[in-house]
CSV table of C-alpha atoms and ligand atoms in Angstrom, one decimal:
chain,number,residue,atom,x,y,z
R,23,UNK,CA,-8.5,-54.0,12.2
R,24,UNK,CA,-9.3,-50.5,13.5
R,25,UNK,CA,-8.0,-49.1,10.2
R,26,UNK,CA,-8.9,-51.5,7.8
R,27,UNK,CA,-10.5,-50.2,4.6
R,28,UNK,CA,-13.5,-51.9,4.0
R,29,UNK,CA,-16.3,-52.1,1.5
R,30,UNK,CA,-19.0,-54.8,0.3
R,31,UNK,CA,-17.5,-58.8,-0.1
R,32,UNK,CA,-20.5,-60.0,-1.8
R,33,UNK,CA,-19.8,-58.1,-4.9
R,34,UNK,CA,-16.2,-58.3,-4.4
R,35,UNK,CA,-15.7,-54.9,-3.2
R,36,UNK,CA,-13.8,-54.9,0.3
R,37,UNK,CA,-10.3,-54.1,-0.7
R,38,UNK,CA,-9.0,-55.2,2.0
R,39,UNK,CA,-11.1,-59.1,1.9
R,40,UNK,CA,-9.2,-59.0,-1.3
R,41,UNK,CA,-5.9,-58.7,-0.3
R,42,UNK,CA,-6.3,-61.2,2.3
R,43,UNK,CA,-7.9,-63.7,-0.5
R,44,UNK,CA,-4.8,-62.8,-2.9
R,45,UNK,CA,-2.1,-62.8,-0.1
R,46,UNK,CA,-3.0,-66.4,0.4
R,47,UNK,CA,-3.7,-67.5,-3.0
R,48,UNK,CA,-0.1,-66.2,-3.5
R,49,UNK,CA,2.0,-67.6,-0.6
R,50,UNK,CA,0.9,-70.9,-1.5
R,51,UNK,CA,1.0,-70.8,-5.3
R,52,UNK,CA,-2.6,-70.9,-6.0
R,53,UNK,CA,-4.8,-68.8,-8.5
R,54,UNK,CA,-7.5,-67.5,-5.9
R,55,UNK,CA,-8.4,-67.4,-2.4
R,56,UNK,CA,-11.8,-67.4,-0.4
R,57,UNK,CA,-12.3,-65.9,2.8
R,58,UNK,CA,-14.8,-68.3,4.6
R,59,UNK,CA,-16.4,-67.9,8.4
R,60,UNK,CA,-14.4,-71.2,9.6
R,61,UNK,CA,-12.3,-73.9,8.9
R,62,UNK,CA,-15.5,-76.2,8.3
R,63,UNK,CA,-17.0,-74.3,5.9
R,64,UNK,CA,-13.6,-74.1,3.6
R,65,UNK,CA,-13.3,-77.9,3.8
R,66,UNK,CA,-17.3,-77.7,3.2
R,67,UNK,CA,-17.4,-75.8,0.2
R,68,UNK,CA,-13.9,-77.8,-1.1
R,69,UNK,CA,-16.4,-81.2,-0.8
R,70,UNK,CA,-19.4,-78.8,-2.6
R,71,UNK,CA,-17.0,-77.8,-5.5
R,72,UNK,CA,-14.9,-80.6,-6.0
R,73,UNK,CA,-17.5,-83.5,-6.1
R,74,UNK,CA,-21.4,-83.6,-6.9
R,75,UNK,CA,-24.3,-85.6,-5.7
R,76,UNK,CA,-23.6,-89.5,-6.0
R,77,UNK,CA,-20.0,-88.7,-5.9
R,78,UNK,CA,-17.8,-89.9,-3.2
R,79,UNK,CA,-14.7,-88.4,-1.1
R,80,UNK,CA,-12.1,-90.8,0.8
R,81,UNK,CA,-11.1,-89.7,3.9
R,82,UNK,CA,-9.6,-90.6,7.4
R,83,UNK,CA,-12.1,-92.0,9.9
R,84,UNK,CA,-10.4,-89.7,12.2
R,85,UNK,CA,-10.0,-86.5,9.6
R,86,UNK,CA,-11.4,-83.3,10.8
R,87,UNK,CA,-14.0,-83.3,7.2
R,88,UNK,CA,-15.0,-86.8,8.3
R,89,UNK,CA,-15.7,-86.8,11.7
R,90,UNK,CA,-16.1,-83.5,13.5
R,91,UNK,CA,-18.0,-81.3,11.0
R,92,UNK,CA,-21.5,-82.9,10.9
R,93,UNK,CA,-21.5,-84.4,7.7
R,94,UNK,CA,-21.8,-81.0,6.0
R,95,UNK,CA,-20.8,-83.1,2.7
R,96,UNK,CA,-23.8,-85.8,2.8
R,97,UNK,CA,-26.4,-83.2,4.1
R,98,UNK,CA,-25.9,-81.0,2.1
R,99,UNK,CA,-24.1,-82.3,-1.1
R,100,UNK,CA,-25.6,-85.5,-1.5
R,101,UNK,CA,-21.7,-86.6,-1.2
R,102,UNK,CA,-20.9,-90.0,0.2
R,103,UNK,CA,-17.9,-90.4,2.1
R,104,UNK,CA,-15.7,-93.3,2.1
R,105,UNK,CA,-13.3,-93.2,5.3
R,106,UNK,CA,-10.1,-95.4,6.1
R,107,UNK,CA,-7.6,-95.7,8.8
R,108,UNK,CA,-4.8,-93.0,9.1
R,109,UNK,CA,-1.6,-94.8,9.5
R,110,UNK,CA,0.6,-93.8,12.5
R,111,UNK,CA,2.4,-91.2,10.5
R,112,UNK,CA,-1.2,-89.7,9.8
R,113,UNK,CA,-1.1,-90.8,6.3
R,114,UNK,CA,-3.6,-92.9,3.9
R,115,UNK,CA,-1.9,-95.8,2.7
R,116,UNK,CA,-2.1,-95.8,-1.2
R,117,UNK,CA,-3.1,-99.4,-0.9
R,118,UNK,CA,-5.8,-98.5,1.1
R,119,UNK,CA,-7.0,-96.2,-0.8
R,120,UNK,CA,-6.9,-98.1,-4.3
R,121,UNK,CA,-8.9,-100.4,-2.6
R,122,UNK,CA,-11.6,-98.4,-1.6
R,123,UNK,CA,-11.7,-96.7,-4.7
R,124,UNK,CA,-14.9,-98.0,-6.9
R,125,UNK,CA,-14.9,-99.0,-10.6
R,126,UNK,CA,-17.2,-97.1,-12.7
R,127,UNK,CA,-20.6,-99.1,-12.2
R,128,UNK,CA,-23.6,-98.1,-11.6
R,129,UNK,CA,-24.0,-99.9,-8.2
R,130,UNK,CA,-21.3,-97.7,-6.8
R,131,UNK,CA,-20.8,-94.0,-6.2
R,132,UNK,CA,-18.2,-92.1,-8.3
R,133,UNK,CA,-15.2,-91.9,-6.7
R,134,UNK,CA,-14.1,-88.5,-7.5
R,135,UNK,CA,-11.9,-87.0,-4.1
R,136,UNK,CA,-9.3,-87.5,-1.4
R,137,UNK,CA,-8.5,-85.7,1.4
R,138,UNK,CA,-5.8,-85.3,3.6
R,139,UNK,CA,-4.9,-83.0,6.5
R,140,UNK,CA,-1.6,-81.9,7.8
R,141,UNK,CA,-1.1,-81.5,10.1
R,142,UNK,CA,-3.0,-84.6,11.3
R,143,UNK,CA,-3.3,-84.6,14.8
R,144,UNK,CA,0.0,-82.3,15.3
R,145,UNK,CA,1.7,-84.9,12.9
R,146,UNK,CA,3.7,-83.7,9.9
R,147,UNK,CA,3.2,-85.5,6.8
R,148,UNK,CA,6.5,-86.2,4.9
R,149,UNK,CA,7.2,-84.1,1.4
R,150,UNK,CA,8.2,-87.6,0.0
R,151,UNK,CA,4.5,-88.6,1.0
R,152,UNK,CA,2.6,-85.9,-0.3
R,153,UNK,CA,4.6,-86.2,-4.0
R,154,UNK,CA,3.8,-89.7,-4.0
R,155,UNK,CA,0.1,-89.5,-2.8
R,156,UNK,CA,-0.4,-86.9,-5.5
R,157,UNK,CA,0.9,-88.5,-8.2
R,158,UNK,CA,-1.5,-91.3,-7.5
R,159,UNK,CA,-4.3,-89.6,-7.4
R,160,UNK,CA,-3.6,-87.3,-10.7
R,161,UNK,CA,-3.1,-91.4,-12.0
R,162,UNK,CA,-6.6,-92.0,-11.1
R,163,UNK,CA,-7.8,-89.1,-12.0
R,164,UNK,CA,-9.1,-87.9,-8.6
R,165,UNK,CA,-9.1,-84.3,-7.1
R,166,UNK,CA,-7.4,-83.7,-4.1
R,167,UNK,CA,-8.0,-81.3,-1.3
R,168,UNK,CA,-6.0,-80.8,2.0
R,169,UNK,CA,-7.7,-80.0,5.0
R,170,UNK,CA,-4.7,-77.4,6.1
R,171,UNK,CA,-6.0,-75.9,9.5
R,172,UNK,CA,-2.6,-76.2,10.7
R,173,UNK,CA,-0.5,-76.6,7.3
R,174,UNK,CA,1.7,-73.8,8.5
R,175,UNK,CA,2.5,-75.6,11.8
R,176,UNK,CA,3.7,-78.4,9.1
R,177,UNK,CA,5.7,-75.7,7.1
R,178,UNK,CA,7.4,-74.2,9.9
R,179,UNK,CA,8.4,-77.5,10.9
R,180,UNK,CA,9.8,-79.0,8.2
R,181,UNK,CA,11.1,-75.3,7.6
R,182,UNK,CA,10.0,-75.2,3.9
R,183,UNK,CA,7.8,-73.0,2.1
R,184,UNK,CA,3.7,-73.4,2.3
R,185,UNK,CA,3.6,-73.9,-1.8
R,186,UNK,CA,5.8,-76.9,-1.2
R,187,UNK,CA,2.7,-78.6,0.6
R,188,UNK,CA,-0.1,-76.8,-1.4
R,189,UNK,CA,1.7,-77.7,-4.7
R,190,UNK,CA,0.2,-81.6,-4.0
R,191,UNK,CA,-3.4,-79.9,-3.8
R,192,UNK,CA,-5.9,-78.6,-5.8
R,193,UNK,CA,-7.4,-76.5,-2.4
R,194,UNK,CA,-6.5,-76.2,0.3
R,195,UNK,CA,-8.2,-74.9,3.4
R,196,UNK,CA,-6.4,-73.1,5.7
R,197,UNK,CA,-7.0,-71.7,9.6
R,198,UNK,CA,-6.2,-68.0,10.6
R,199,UNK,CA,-7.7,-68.2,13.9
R,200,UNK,CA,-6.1,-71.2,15.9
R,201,UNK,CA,-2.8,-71.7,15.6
R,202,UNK,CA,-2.2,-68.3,13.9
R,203,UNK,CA,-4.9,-66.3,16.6
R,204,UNK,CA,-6.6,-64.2,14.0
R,205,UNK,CA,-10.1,-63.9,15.7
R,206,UNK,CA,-12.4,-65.4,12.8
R,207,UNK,CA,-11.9,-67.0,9.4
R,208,UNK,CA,-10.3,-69.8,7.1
R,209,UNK,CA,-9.0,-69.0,3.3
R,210,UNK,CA,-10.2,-71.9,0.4
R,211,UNK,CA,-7.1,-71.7,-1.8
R,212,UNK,CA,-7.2,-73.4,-5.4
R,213,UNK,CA,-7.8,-72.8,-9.1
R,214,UNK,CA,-10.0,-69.6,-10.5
R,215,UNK,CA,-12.5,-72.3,-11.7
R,216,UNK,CA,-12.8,-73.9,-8.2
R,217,UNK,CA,-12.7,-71.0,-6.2
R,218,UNK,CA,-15.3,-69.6,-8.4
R,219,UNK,CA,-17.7,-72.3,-7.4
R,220,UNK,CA,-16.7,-71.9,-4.0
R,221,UNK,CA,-18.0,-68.6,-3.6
R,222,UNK,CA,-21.5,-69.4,-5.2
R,223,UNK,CA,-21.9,-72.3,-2.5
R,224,UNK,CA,-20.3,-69.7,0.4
R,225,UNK,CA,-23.2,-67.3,-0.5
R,226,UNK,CA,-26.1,-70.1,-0.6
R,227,UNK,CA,-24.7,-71.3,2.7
R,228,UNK,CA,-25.0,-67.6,4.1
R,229,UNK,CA,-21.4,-67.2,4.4
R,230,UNK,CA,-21.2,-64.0,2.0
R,231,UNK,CA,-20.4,-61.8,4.4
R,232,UNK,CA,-20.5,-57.6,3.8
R,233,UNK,CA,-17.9,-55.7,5.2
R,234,UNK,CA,-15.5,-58.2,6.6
R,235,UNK,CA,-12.1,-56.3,6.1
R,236,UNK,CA,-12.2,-55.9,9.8
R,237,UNK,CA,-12.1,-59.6,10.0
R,238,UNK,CA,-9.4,-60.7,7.3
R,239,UNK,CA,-7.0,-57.4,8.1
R,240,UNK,CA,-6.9,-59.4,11.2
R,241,UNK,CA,-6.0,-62.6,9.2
R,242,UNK,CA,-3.0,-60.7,7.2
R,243,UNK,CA,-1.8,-59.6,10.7
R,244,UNK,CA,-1.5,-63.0,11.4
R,245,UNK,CA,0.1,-64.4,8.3
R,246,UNK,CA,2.5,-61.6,8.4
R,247,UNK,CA,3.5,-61.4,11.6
R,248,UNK,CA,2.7,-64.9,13.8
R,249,UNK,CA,3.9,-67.5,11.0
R,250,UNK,CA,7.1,-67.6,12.4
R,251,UNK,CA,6.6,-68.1,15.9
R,252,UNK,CA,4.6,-71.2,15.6
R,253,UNK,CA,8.2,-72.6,16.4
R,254,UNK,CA,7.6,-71.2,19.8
R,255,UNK,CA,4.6,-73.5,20.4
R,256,UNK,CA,6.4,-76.3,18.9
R,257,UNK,CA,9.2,-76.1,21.4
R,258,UNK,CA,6.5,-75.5,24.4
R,259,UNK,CA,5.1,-78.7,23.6
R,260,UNK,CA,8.4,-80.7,23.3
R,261,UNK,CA,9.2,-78.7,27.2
R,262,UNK,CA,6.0,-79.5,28.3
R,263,UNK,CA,6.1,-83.3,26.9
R,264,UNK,CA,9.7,-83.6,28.3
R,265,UNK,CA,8.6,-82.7,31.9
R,266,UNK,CA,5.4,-84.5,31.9
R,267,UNK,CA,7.2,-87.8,31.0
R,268,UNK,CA,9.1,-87.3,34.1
R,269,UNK,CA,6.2,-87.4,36.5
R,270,UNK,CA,5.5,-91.2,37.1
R,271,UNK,CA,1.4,-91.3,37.3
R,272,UNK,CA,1.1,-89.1,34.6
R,273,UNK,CA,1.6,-92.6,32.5
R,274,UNK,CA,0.3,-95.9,31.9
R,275,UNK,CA,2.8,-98.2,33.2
R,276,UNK,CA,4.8,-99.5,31.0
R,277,UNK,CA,3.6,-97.2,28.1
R,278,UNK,CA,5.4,-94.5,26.7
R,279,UNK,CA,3.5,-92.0,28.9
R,280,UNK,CA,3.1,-88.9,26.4
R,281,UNK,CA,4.2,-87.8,23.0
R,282,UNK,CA,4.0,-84.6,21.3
R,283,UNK,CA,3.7,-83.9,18.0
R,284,UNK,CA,4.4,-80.3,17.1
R,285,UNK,CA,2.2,-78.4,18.7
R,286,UNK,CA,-0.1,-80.7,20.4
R,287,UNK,CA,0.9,-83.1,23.7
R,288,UNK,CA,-0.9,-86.1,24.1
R,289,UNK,CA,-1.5,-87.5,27.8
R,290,UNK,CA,-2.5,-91.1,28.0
R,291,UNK,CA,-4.5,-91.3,31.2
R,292,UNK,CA,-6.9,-94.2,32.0
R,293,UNK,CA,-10.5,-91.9,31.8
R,294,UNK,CA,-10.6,-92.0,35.7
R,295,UNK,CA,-7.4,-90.8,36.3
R,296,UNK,CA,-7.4,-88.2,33.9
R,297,UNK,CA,-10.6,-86.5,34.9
R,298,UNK,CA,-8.5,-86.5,38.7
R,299,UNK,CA,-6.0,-84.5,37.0
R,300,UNK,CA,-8.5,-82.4,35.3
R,301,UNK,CA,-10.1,-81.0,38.1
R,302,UNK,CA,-6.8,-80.9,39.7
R,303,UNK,CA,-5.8,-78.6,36.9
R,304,UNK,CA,-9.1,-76.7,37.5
R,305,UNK,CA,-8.6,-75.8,41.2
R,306,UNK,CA,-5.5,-74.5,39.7
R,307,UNK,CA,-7.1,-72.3,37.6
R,308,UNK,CA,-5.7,-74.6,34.7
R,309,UNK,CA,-8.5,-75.5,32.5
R,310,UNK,CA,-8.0,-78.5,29.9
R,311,UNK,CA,-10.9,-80.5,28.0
R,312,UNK,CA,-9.4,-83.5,26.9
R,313,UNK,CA,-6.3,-85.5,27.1
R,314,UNK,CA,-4.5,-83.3,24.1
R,315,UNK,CA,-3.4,-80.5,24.9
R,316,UNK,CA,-2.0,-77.7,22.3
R,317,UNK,CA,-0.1,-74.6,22.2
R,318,UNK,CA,-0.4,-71.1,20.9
R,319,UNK,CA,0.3,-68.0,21.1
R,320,UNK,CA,-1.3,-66.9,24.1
R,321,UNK,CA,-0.1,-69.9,25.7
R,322,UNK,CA,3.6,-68.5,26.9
R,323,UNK,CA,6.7,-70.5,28.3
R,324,UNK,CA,6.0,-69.2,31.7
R,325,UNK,CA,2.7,-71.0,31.7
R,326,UNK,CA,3.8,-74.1,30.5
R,327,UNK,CA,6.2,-73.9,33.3
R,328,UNK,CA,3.1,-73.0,35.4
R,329,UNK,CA,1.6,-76.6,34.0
R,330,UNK,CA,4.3,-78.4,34.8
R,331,UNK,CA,4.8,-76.9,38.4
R,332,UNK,CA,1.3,-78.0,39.1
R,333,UNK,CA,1.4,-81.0,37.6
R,334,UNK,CA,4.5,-82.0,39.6
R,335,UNK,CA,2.3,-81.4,42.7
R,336,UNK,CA,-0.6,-83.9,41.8
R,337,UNK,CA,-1.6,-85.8,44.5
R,338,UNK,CA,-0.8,-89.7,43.5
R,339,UNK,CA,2.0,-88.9,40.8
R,340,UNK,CA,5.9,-88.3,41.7
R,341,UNK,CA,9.2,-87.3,40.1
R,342,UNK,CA,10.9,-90.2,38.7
R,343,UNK,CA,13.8,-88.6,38.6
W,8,PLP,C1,-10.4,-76.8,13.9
W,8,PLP,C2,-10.2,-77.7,12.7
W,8,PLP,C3,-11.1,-77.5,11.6
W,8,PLP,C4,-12.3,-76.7,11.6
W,8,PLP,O1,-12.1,-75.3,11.9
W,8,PLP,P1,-13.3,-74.4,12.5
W,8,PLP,O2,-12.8,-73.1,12.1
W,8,PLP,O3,-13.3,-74.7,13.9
W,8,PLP,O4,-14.5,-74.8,11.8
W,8,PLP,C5,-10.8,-78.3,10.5
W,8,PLP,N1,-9.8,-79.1,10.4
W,8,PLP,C6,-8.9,-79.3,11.4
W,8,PLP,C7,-7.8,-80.3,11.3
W,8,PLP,C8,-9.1,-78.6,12.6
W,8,PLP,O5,-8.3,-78.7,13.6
C-alpha cells in the first residue's frame, strides 16, 4: 500500500486500480473489472446495469442483494424484486423459479435477472448446479449475476479454479475485505459492455473514487497471497464445530446441535440461552454478535482453541464425552 503507484480512477488513470480491475477480470475469465467501495455497491450497480426501471430480479429471500442491502435496487433503480426460498443446499429450485418468472404482459414487470450467491450462508453450491441453473436462464433469456462475496471460499473448497464458478455468470461481485482481509473494496467482474455501465452508475452513486491504488494494491495483496489459506479457516470451523458438538448445552436436545459450513459455524441456541453464552463469551474477552460465527484470517487456531476452552467452562453445559 505504502508503495503503490497511484494516479486519478475517475479518468481511468491509477495504474495500480487498474491492475487490480484487470487481475480480477482475468482470474475469473471475464472482459473487465470494477473496483467498487463494498460488496453492496458491486451487487448494486450489477442490479443498475443488468435490469432497468419496471424490470424485475429473482432472488433468495435470504440473499445478501435481497435482504441486507436496503433495497438499493427498488430505491434507486425502480427494480422490483421477486424473492423465493433457498433450498437447503442454498440453491433456487428451477421450478421455483419458472414459476415466478412473468409472461410478457403488461400487468407484470419484466423479468429480466437472477441472482445467486456462493457461497450462501458458508454453503457451496455444486458445479453440476451452477451448469444447470445457467443453462436455464440463457433458455429464458435472463441475465445472471452472482453475488460472490465469498466465491473463493467456494473455489478453494471445491479446489477448482474461480472461472469455473464465474463462467455460469455474466458478473460477478466479489469481496477483498472479509474473507480475503483486504481493508476496503469489492471487484464487479463481467463483460466490457456491462462493466461499462457499471462505472457510469459507480460515479452517480459517488463511488468514483481518486487515488485509490492504496486501497486495491491492498486487494492484489490479498488475491495473491491469502487465497489459499482460506483452507485454514475452513478447517478452524470444522475444529471448532467438532468440539462444540461435544459440549451438551451448547444444543437443542435432540437436534443436531451445530453445523458448519466452510467457514462459518452455526450455533442453534434457544435466544435466552444464547445471549447467556454471549456474555459469557464477553467476560471472556470473546466477543460474538449472533449465533454464526465465521473464520478468517486473523482468527488463528490458537483462538479457536481459546473458544472452545471457554466454552467448555460455561456454566450449565458439560462434556458429553
Ligand atoms: C458482506 C456481504 C455482502 C456485502 O458486502 P459489504 O462490503 O459489507 O457491503 C454481500 N453479499 C454477501 C453474501 C456478504 O456476505
Amino acid at each position: 500500500m505504502v508503495k503503490a503507484k497511484t494516479g486519478d480512477d475517475v479518468y481511468g488513470e491509477d495504474p495500480t486500480v487498474n491492475e487490480l480491475e484487470q487481475y480480477c477480470a482475468s482470474m475469473t475469465g471475464k472482459e473487465a473489472g470494477l473496483f467498487v467501495t463494498s460488496g453492496t455497491q458491486g451487487n448494486l450497480l450489477a442490479l443498475l446495469s443488468h435490469c432497468q426501471r419496471g424490470d424485475e430480479y429473482i432472488a433468495g429471500q435470504e440473499a445478501h442483494t435481497y435482504q441486507l442491502e436496503a433495497g438499493g435496487g427498488a430505491v434507486l433503480g425502480g427494480i422490483q424484486p421477486q424473492p423465493i426460498l433457498f433450498n437447503d443446499r442454498g440453491e433456487l429450485e428451477l421450478p421455483l423459479i419458472e414459476q415466478v418468472i412473468k409472461p410478457d404482459n403488461i400487468h407484470f414487470a419484466r423479468t429480466r435477472l437472477l441472482c445467486l450467491e456462493n457461497t450462501q450462508s458458508g454453503k457451496v453450491l455444486s458445479l453440476d448446479y451452477l451448469a444447470e441453473f445457467s443453462d436455464f436462464a440463457d433458455s429464458r433469456k435472463l441475465a445472471k449475476h452472482l453475488d460472490g462475496a465469498r466465491v473463493f471460499n467456494a473455489a478453494i473448497y471445491q479446489s477448482v479454479a474461480v472461472t469455473q464458478i464465474a463462467q455460469h455468470f455474466d458478473t460477478v461481485s466479489i469481496c477483498l475485505s472479509k474473507g480475503l482481509g483486504a481493508p476496503v473494496g469489492s471487484v464487479l467482474v463481467g463483460s466490457a459492455e456491462t462493466l461499462a455501465s457499471a462505472r457510469r452508475w459507480r460515479k452517480m452513486l459517488g463511488g468514483g473514487m481518486r487515488q485509490a491504488g492504496v486501497l486495491a494494491a491492498a486487494g492484489i495483496y490479498a488475491l495473491k497471497h491469502h487465497l489459499d489459506r482460506l483452507a485454514e479457516d475452513h478447517h478452524h470451523a470444522s475444529l471448532l464445530a467438532a468440539a462444540l458438538s461435544l459440549i451438551t448445552g451448547l444444543g437443542r436436545e435432540g437436534t443436531a446441535a451445530l453445523t458448519a459450513a466452510t467457514n462459518m459455524v452455526f450455533l442453534d441456541l434457544p435466544a435466552d440461552r444464547f445471549d447467556q453464552l454471549r456474555a459469557w463469551l464477553a467476560e471472556h474477552d470473546i466477543i460474538v454478535s449472533t449465533q454464526r460465527l465465521v473464520m478468517h484470517r486473523d482468527i488463528s487456531t490458537e483462538d479457536v482453541n481459546r473458544v472452545i476452552a471457554v466454552c467448555q467452562q460455561f456454566p450449565g453445559s458439560g462434556d458429553r464425552a
